Amino acid sequence: MPYLKLRDGSDLFYKEWGNPNGDTVTFSHGWPLSSDSFENQMAFLADQGYRVIAHDRRGHGRSAQTWHGNNMDSFVDDLQELFEHLNVHNAMMVGHSQGGGEVARFLGKYGTSRVKKAVLVSGIPPLVVKTEANKDGTDKSVFDSFREATRKDRAQFLLDVASGPFFGFNRPGAQKSEGQIRHWWQQGMNTSFKATYDCIEDFSETDFTEDLKRINIPVLVLHGDDDQVIPFKAAGAKSVKLLPQGKLKVYPGGCHGIHNLNADEVNKDLLDFLRS
């Protein structure tokens, strides 16, 4: 399996599939998952002749379980090293949830010299937590309860998230997929306890407002209007207004994991945006 040795000696796991000479699409996963979360999209675009790249963030999946550096600035520095290592240019970046924040912060910090387009799927930008200036955000007490549940029984907490709000399986009449639940839970449990805990603060309290304003390339925002994890009104609806070249598509009834439950539709939207 391919690994990149990072500046601090940590190993970063990545996948590189498809046509090595094709246009590049990169994927940044959400909390507390891994690159496996995007396997459907990666396989689909690889079959279409694209070069697809995804990594497990430090602390996640098969990457090193570092004690420090479980924060957005470290994550994007790692990603910059990966892009340099793999000679990524003229790419389209795709990020889900916290990975959407990673895409926004990467472009805000490093610019768009390597990237031509971006897609935020159920992304956390501009800001998740409720503040005086962000009335539509989620109260901090919710994330305090996440931290408490992680410390008390992480395995059960992650199972509850996957079985309920992440996929909308707690909605009346929802058809549960035991496979999706188990796959999500497995990814979450492969992430280190420390990264799981630290990233609750990172994804909820990092403000991406200024990053979004600086992104001078086309950005497609995909968001479900029944996202119980990162509500559309507080995230996708605001992000598209801050992006200079933002384009929005709302998935009616869509949950937080639209790239998993609405994979065919998301795949088509990604391909159409690539080709546009």
GROMACS .gro file of C-alpha atoms in nm:
model
  276
    1MET     CA    1   0.000   0.000   0.000
    2PRO     CA    2   0.137   0.346  -0.085
    3TYR     CA    3   0.248   0.576   0.195
    4LEU     CA    4   0.406   0.919   0.200
    5LYS     CA    5   0.655   1.003   0.475
    6LEU     CA    6   0.553   1.346   0.601
    7ARG     CA    7   0.774   1.625   0.736
    8ASP     CA    8   0.736   1.501   1.096
    9GLY     CA    9   0.811   1.140   1.002
   10SER     CA   10   0.446   1.031   1.006
   11ASP     CA   11   0.314   0.799   0.736
   12LEU     CA   12   0.021   0.922   0.526
   13PHE     CA   13  -0.176   0.653   0.342
   14TYR     CA   14  -0.318   0.730  -0.002
   15LYS     CA   15  -0.485   0.562  -0.297
   16GLU     CA   16  -0.416   0.642  -0.662
   17TRP     CA   17  -0.651   0.471  -0.905
   18GLY     CA   18  -0.745   0.496  -1.272
   19ASN     CA   19  -0.559   0.649  -1.564
   20PRO     CA   20  -0.224   0.792  -1.449
   21ASN     CA   21  -0.232   1.030  -1.746
   22GLY     CA   22  -0.592   1.137  -1.700
   23ASP     CA   23  -0.720   1.457  -1.544
   24THR     CA   24  -0.689   1.438  -1.165
   25VAL     CA   25  -0.969   1.430  -0.908
   26THR     CA   26  -0.879   1.430  -0.538
   27PHE     CA   27  -1.104   1.330  -0.247
   28SER     CA   28  -1.100   1.445   0.116
   29HIS     CA   29  -1.312   1.238   0.355
   30GLY     CA   30  -1.524   1.339   0.651
   31TRP     CA   31  -1.510   1.272   1.025
   32PRO     CA   32  -1.428   1.012   1.155
   33LEU     CA   33  -1.388   0.821   0.832
   34SER     CA   34  -1.124   0.737   0.572
   35SER     CA   35  -1.073   0.743   0.197
   36ASP     CA   36  -1.295   0.431   0.182
   37SER     CA   37  -1.592   0.664   0.223
   38PHE     CA   38  -1.544   0.779  -0.138
   39GLU     CA   39  -1.474   0.438  -0.297
   40ASN     CA   40  -1.789   0.450  -0.512
   41GLN     CA   41  -1.704   0.790  -0.659
   42MET     CA   42  -1.340   0.694  -0.707
   43ALA     CA   43  -1.422   0.373  -0.893
   44PHE     CA   44  -1.680   0.550  -1.109
   45LEU     CA   45  -1.447   0.830  -1.218
   46ALA     CA   46  -1.152   0.593  -1.263
   47ASP     CA   47  -1.371   0.395  -1.504
   48GLN     CA   48  -1.434   0.721  -1.692
   49GLY     CA   49  -1.060   0.764  -1.753
   50TYR     CA   50  -0.971   0.998  -1.465
   51ARG     CA   51  -0.681   0.976  -1.224
   52VAL     CA   52  -0.835   0.965  -0.877
   53ILE     CA   53  -0.647   1.020  -0.552
   54ALA     CA   54  -0.767   0.996  -0.193
   55HIS     CA   55  -0.584   0.989   0.138
   56ASP     CA   56  -0.655   0.897   0.497
   57ARG     CA   57  -0.592   1.205   0.709
   58ARG     CA   58  -0.338   1.170   0.987
   59GLY     CA   59  -0.498   0.985   1.276
   60HIS     CA   60  -0.752   0.828   1.041
   61GLY     CA   61  -0.776   0.497   0.859
   62ARG     CA   62  -0.437   0.352   0.770
   63SER     CA   63  -0.235   0.670   0.831
   64ALA     CA   64  -0.018   0.722   1.138
   65GLN     CA   65  -0.205   0.776   1.464
   66THR     CA   66  -0.027   1.094   1.562
   67TRP     CA   67  -0.093   1.240   1.907
   68HIS     CA   68  -0.054   1.599   1.789
   69GLY     CA   69  -0.160   1.772   1.468
   70ASN     CA   70  -0.522   1.658   1.454
   71ASN     CA   71  -0.635   1.996   1.323
   72MET     CA   72  -0.720   2.162   0.995
   73ASP     CA   73  -0.394   2.351   0.944
   74SER     CA   74  -0.190   2.033   0.985
   75PHE     CA   75  -0.427   1.844   0.757
   76VAL     CA   76  -0.388   2.089   0.470
   77ASP     CA   77  -0.011   2.101   0.514
   78ASP     CA   78  -0.012   1.721   0.481
   79LEU     CA   79  -0.226   1.750   0.170
   80GLN     CA   80   0.010   2.001   0.014
   81GLU     CA   81   0.296   1.755   0.069
   82LEU     CA   82   0.091   1.481  -0.097
   83PHE     CA   83   0.011   1.704  -0.395
   84GLU     CA   84   0.380   1.784  -0.436
   85HIS     CA   85   0.473   1.416  -0.406
   86LEU     CA   86   0.218   1.308  -0.667
   87ASN     CA   87   0.270   1.612  -0.891
   88VAL     CA   88  -0.095   1.711  -0.877
   89HIS     CA   89  -0.191   1.991  -1.116
   90ASN     CA   90  -0.510   2.113  -1.283
   91ALA     CA   91  -0.714   1.899  -1.044
   92MET     CA   92  -1.069   1.899  -0.918
   93MET     CA   93  -1.086   1.867  -0.538
   94VAL     CA   94  -1.385   1.697  -0.375
   95GLY     CA   95  -1.445   1.709   0.000
   96HIS     CA   96  -1.720   1.565   0.218
   97SER     CA   97  -1.818   1.717   0.555
   98GLN     CA   98  -1.492   1.790   0.741
   99GLY     CA   99  -1.319   1.710   0.412
  100GLY     CA  100  -1.513   2.001   0.262
  101GLY     CA  101  -1.347   2.218   0.523
  102GLU     CA  102  -1.012   2.068   0.427
  103VAL     CA  103  -1.072   2.165   0.064
  104ALA     CA  104  -1.176   2.519   0.160
  105ARG     CA  105  -0.881   2.572   0.396
  106PHE     CA  106  -0.635   2.423   0.146
  107LEU     CA  107  -0.749   2.660  -0.129
  108GLY     CA  108  -0.762   2.952   0.112
  109LYS     CA  109  -0.408   2.885   0.234
  110TYR     CA  110  -0.228   2.749  -0.073
  111GLY     CA  111  -0.430   2.906  -0.353
  112THR     CA  112  -0.558   2.751  -0.672
  113SER     CA  113  -0.240   2.702  -0.876
  114ARG     CA  114  -0.285   2.324  -0.860
  115VAL     CA  115  -0.665   2.318  -0.873
  116LYS     CA  116  -0.918   2.414  -1.141
  117LYS     CA  117  -1.248   2.324  -0.968
  118ALA     CA  118  -1.377   2.208  -0.632
  119VAL     CA  119  -1.684   2.035  -0.490
  120LEU     CA  120  -1.815   2.057  -0.134
  121VAL     CA  121  -2.038   1.760  -0.047
  122SER     CA  122  -2.236   1.821   0.274
  123GLY     CA  123  -1.945   2.046   0.370
  124ILE     CA  124  -1.889   2.203   0.710
  125PRO     CA  125  -1.805   2.554   0.580
  126PRO     CA  126  -1.846   2.830   0.665
  127LEU     CA  127  -1.888   2.755   1.040
  128VAL     CA  128  -2.075   2.480   1.225
  129VAL     CA  129  -2.097   2.604   1.584
  130LYS     CA  130  -2.349   2.866   1.690
  131THR     CA  131  -2.204   3.208   1.775
  132GLU     CA  132  -2.333   3.563   1.803
  133ALA     CA  133  -2.246   3.611   1.437
  134ASN     CA  134  -2.364   3.263   1.333
  135LYS     CA  135  -2.716   3.230   1.470
  136ASP     CA  136  -2.799   2.932   1.244
  137GLY     CA  137  -2.517   2.720   1.384
  138THR     CA  138  -2.544   2.426   1.622
  139ASP     CA  139  -2.511   2.496   1.993
  140LYS     CA  140  -2.173   2.408   2.142
  141SER     CA  141  -2.342   2.188   2.401
  142VAL     CA  142  -2.415   1.937   2.124
  143PHE     CA  143  -2.045   1.895   2.055
  144ASP     CA  144  -1.970   1.881   2.425
  145SER     CA  145  -2.206   1.584   2.437
  146PHE     CA  146  -2.019   1.427   2.143
  147ARG     CA  147  -1.695   1.453   2.339
  148GLU     CA  148  -1.856   1.306   2.649
  149ALA     CA  149  -2.004   1.017   2.450
  150THR     CA  150  -1.668   0.952   2.283
  151ARG     CA  151  -1.496   0.924   2.621
  152LYS     CA  152  -1.771   0.711   2.773
  153ASP     CA  153  -1.822   0.457   2.492
  154ARG     CA  154  -1.680   0.556   2.155
  155ALA     CA  155  -1.788   0.235   1.984
  156GLN     CA  156  -2.152   0.278   2.081
  157PHE     CA  157  -2.151   0.650   2.004
  158LEU     CA  158  -2.024   0.590   1.650
  159LEU     CA  159  -2.276   0.310   1.600
  160ASP     CA  160  -2.555   0.544   1.710
  161VAL     CA  161  -2.441   0.812   1.463
  162ALA     CA  162  -2.428   0.569   1.172
  163SER     CA  163  -2.759   0.404   1.263
  164GLY     CA  164  -2.937   0.736   1.298
  165PRO     CA  165  -2.869   1.091   1.184
  166PHE     CA  166  -2.575   1.042   0.946
  167PHE     CA  167  -2.778   0.848   0.689
  168GLY     CA  168  -3.119   0.964   0.808
  169PHE     CA  169  -3.205   0.612   0.920
  170ASN     CA  170  -3.386   0.763   1.220
  171ARG     CA  171  -3.651   0.914   0.992
  172PRO     CA  172  -3.996   0.747   0.977
  173GLY     CA  173  -4.010   0.494   0.696
  174ALA     CA  174  -3.636   0.504   0.627
  175GLN     CA  175  -3.493   0.185   0.475
  176LYS     CA  176  -3.183   0.104   0.675
  177SER     CA  177  -2.874  -0.038   0.509
  178GLU     CA  178  -2.692  -0.257   0.757
  179GLY     CA  179  -2.397  -0.260   0.521
  180GLN     CA  180  -2.365   0.119   0.518
  181ILE     CA  181  -2.389   0.127   0.897
  182ARG     CA  182  -2.119  -0.137   0.942
  183HIS     CA  183  -1.893   0.021   0.681
  184TRP     CA  184  -1.921   0.363   0.849
  185TRP     CA  185  -1.864   0.217   1.194
  186GLN     CA  186  -1.561   0.020   1.077
  187GLN     CA  187  -1.402   0.331   0.929
  188GLY     CA  188  -1.473   0.524   1.247
  189MET     CA  189  -1.323   0.259   1.473
  190ASN     CA  190  -1.009   0.243   1.257
  191THR     CA  191  -0.954   0.611   1.334
  192SER     CA  192  -0.758   0.678   1.651
  193PHE     CA  193  -0.939   0.772   1.969
  194LYS     CA  194  -0.735   1.094   1.988
  195ALA     CA  195  -0.819   1.204   1.633
  196THR     CA  196  -1.185   1.119   1.684
  197TYR     CA  197  -1.195   1.334   1.995
  198ASP     CA  198  -0.978   1.623   1.873
  199CYS     CA  199  -1.159   1.659   1.543
  200ILE     CA  200  -1.494   1.723   1.710
  201GLU     CA  201  -1.362   2.064   1.806
  202ASP     CA  202  -1.183   2.104   1.473
  203PHE     CA  203  -1.485   2.042   1.250
  204SER     CA  204  -1.729   2.234   1.470
  205GLU     CA  205  -1.530   2.546   1.560
  206THR     CA  206  -1.305   2.617   1.260
  207ASP     CA  207  -1.427   2.921   1.066
  208PHE     CA  208  -1.383   2.896   0.687
  209THR     CA  209  -1.554   3.223   0.594
  210GLU     CA  210  -1.242   3.400   0.470
  211ASP     CA  211  -1.119   3.086   0.293
  212LEU     CA  212  -1.440   3.066   0.091
  213LYS     CA  213  -1.413   3.430  -0.011
  214ARG     CA  214  -1.063   3.374  -0.151
  215ILE     CA  215  -1.145   3.074  -0.372
  216ASN     CA  216  -1.134   3.212  -0.727
  217ILE     CA  217  -1.236   2.896  -0.916
  218PRO     CA  218  -1.575   2.731  -0.982
  219VAL     CA  219  -1.705   2.547  -0.676
  220LEU     CA  220  -2.004   2.313  -0.678
  221VAL     CA  221  -2.191   2.282  -0.347
  222LEU     CA  222  -2.395   1.963  -0.301
  223HIS     CA  223  -2.611   1.944   0.012
  224GLY     CA  224  -2.917   1.753   0.128
  225ASP     CA  225  -3.200   1.959   0.270
  226ASP     CA  226  -3.256   1.698   0.543
  227ASP     CA  227  -2.894   1.689   0.658
  228GLN     CA  228  -2.919   1.638   1.035
  229VAL     CA  229  -2.543   1.657   1.095
  230ILE     CA  230  -2.450   1.973   0.906
  231PRO     CA  231  -2.782   2.149   0.837
  232PHE     CA  232  -2.818   2.295   0.490
  233LYS     CA  233  -2.936   2.636   0.613
  234ALA     CA  234  -2.621   2.684   0.821
  235ALA     CA  235  -2.373   2.541   0.572
  236GLY     CA  236  -2.441   2.486   0.202
  237ALA     CA  237  -2.684   2.776   0.173
  238LYS     CA  238  -2.429   3.015   0.325
  239SER     CA  239  -2.121   2.874   0.151
  240VAL     CA  240  -2.256   2.929  -0.197
  241LYS     CA  241  -2.315   3.296  -0.118
  242LEU     CA  242  -1.958   3.345   0.002
  243LEU     CA  243  -1.794   3.168  -0.291
  244PRO     CA  244  -1.711   3.402  -0.582
  245GLN     CA  245  -1.801   3.130  -0.834
  246GLY     CA  246  -2.028   2.907  -0.628
  247LYS     CA  247  -2.297   2.683  -0.775
  248LEU     CA  248  -2.553   2.505  -0.558
  249LYS     CA  249  -2.747   2.181  -0.597
  250VAL     CA  250  -2.984   2.079  -0.320
  251TYR     CA  251  -3.079   1.712  -0.278
  252PRO     CA  252  -3.446   1.700  -0.166
  253GLY     CA  253  -3.469   1.480   0.143
  254GLY     CA  254  -3.096   1.420   0.124
  255CYS     CA  255  -2.905   1.314   0.435
  256HIS     CA  256  -2.548   1.393   0.537
  257GLY     CA  257  -2.410   1.092   0.350
  258ILE     CA  258  -2.556   1.171   0.009
  259HIS     CA  259  -2.244   1.043  -0.168
  260ASN     CA  260  -2.319   0.702  -0.015
  261LEU     CA  261  -2.698   0.680  -0.035
  262ASN     CA  262  -2.737   0.887  -0.354
  263ALA     CA  263  -2.418   0.762  -0.514
  264ASP     CA  264  -2.543   0.747  -0.874
  265GLU     CA  265  -2.674   1.103  -0.863
  266VAL     CA  266  -2.362   1.238  -0.695
  267ASN     CA  267  -2.141   1.054  -0.944
  268LYS     CA  268  -2.330   1.208  -1.235
  269ASP     CA  269  -2.307   1.555  -1.081
  270LEU     CA  270  -1.933   1.518  -1.034
  271LEU     CA  271  -1.881   1.398  -1.391
  272ASP     CA  272  -2.101   1.673  -1.537
  273PHE     CA  273  -1.912   1.936  -1.337
  274LEU     CA  274  -1.578   1.794  -1.449
  275ARG     CA  275  -1.687   1.812  -1.810
  276SER     CA  276  -1.847   2.157  -1.789
   0.00000   0.00000   0.00000
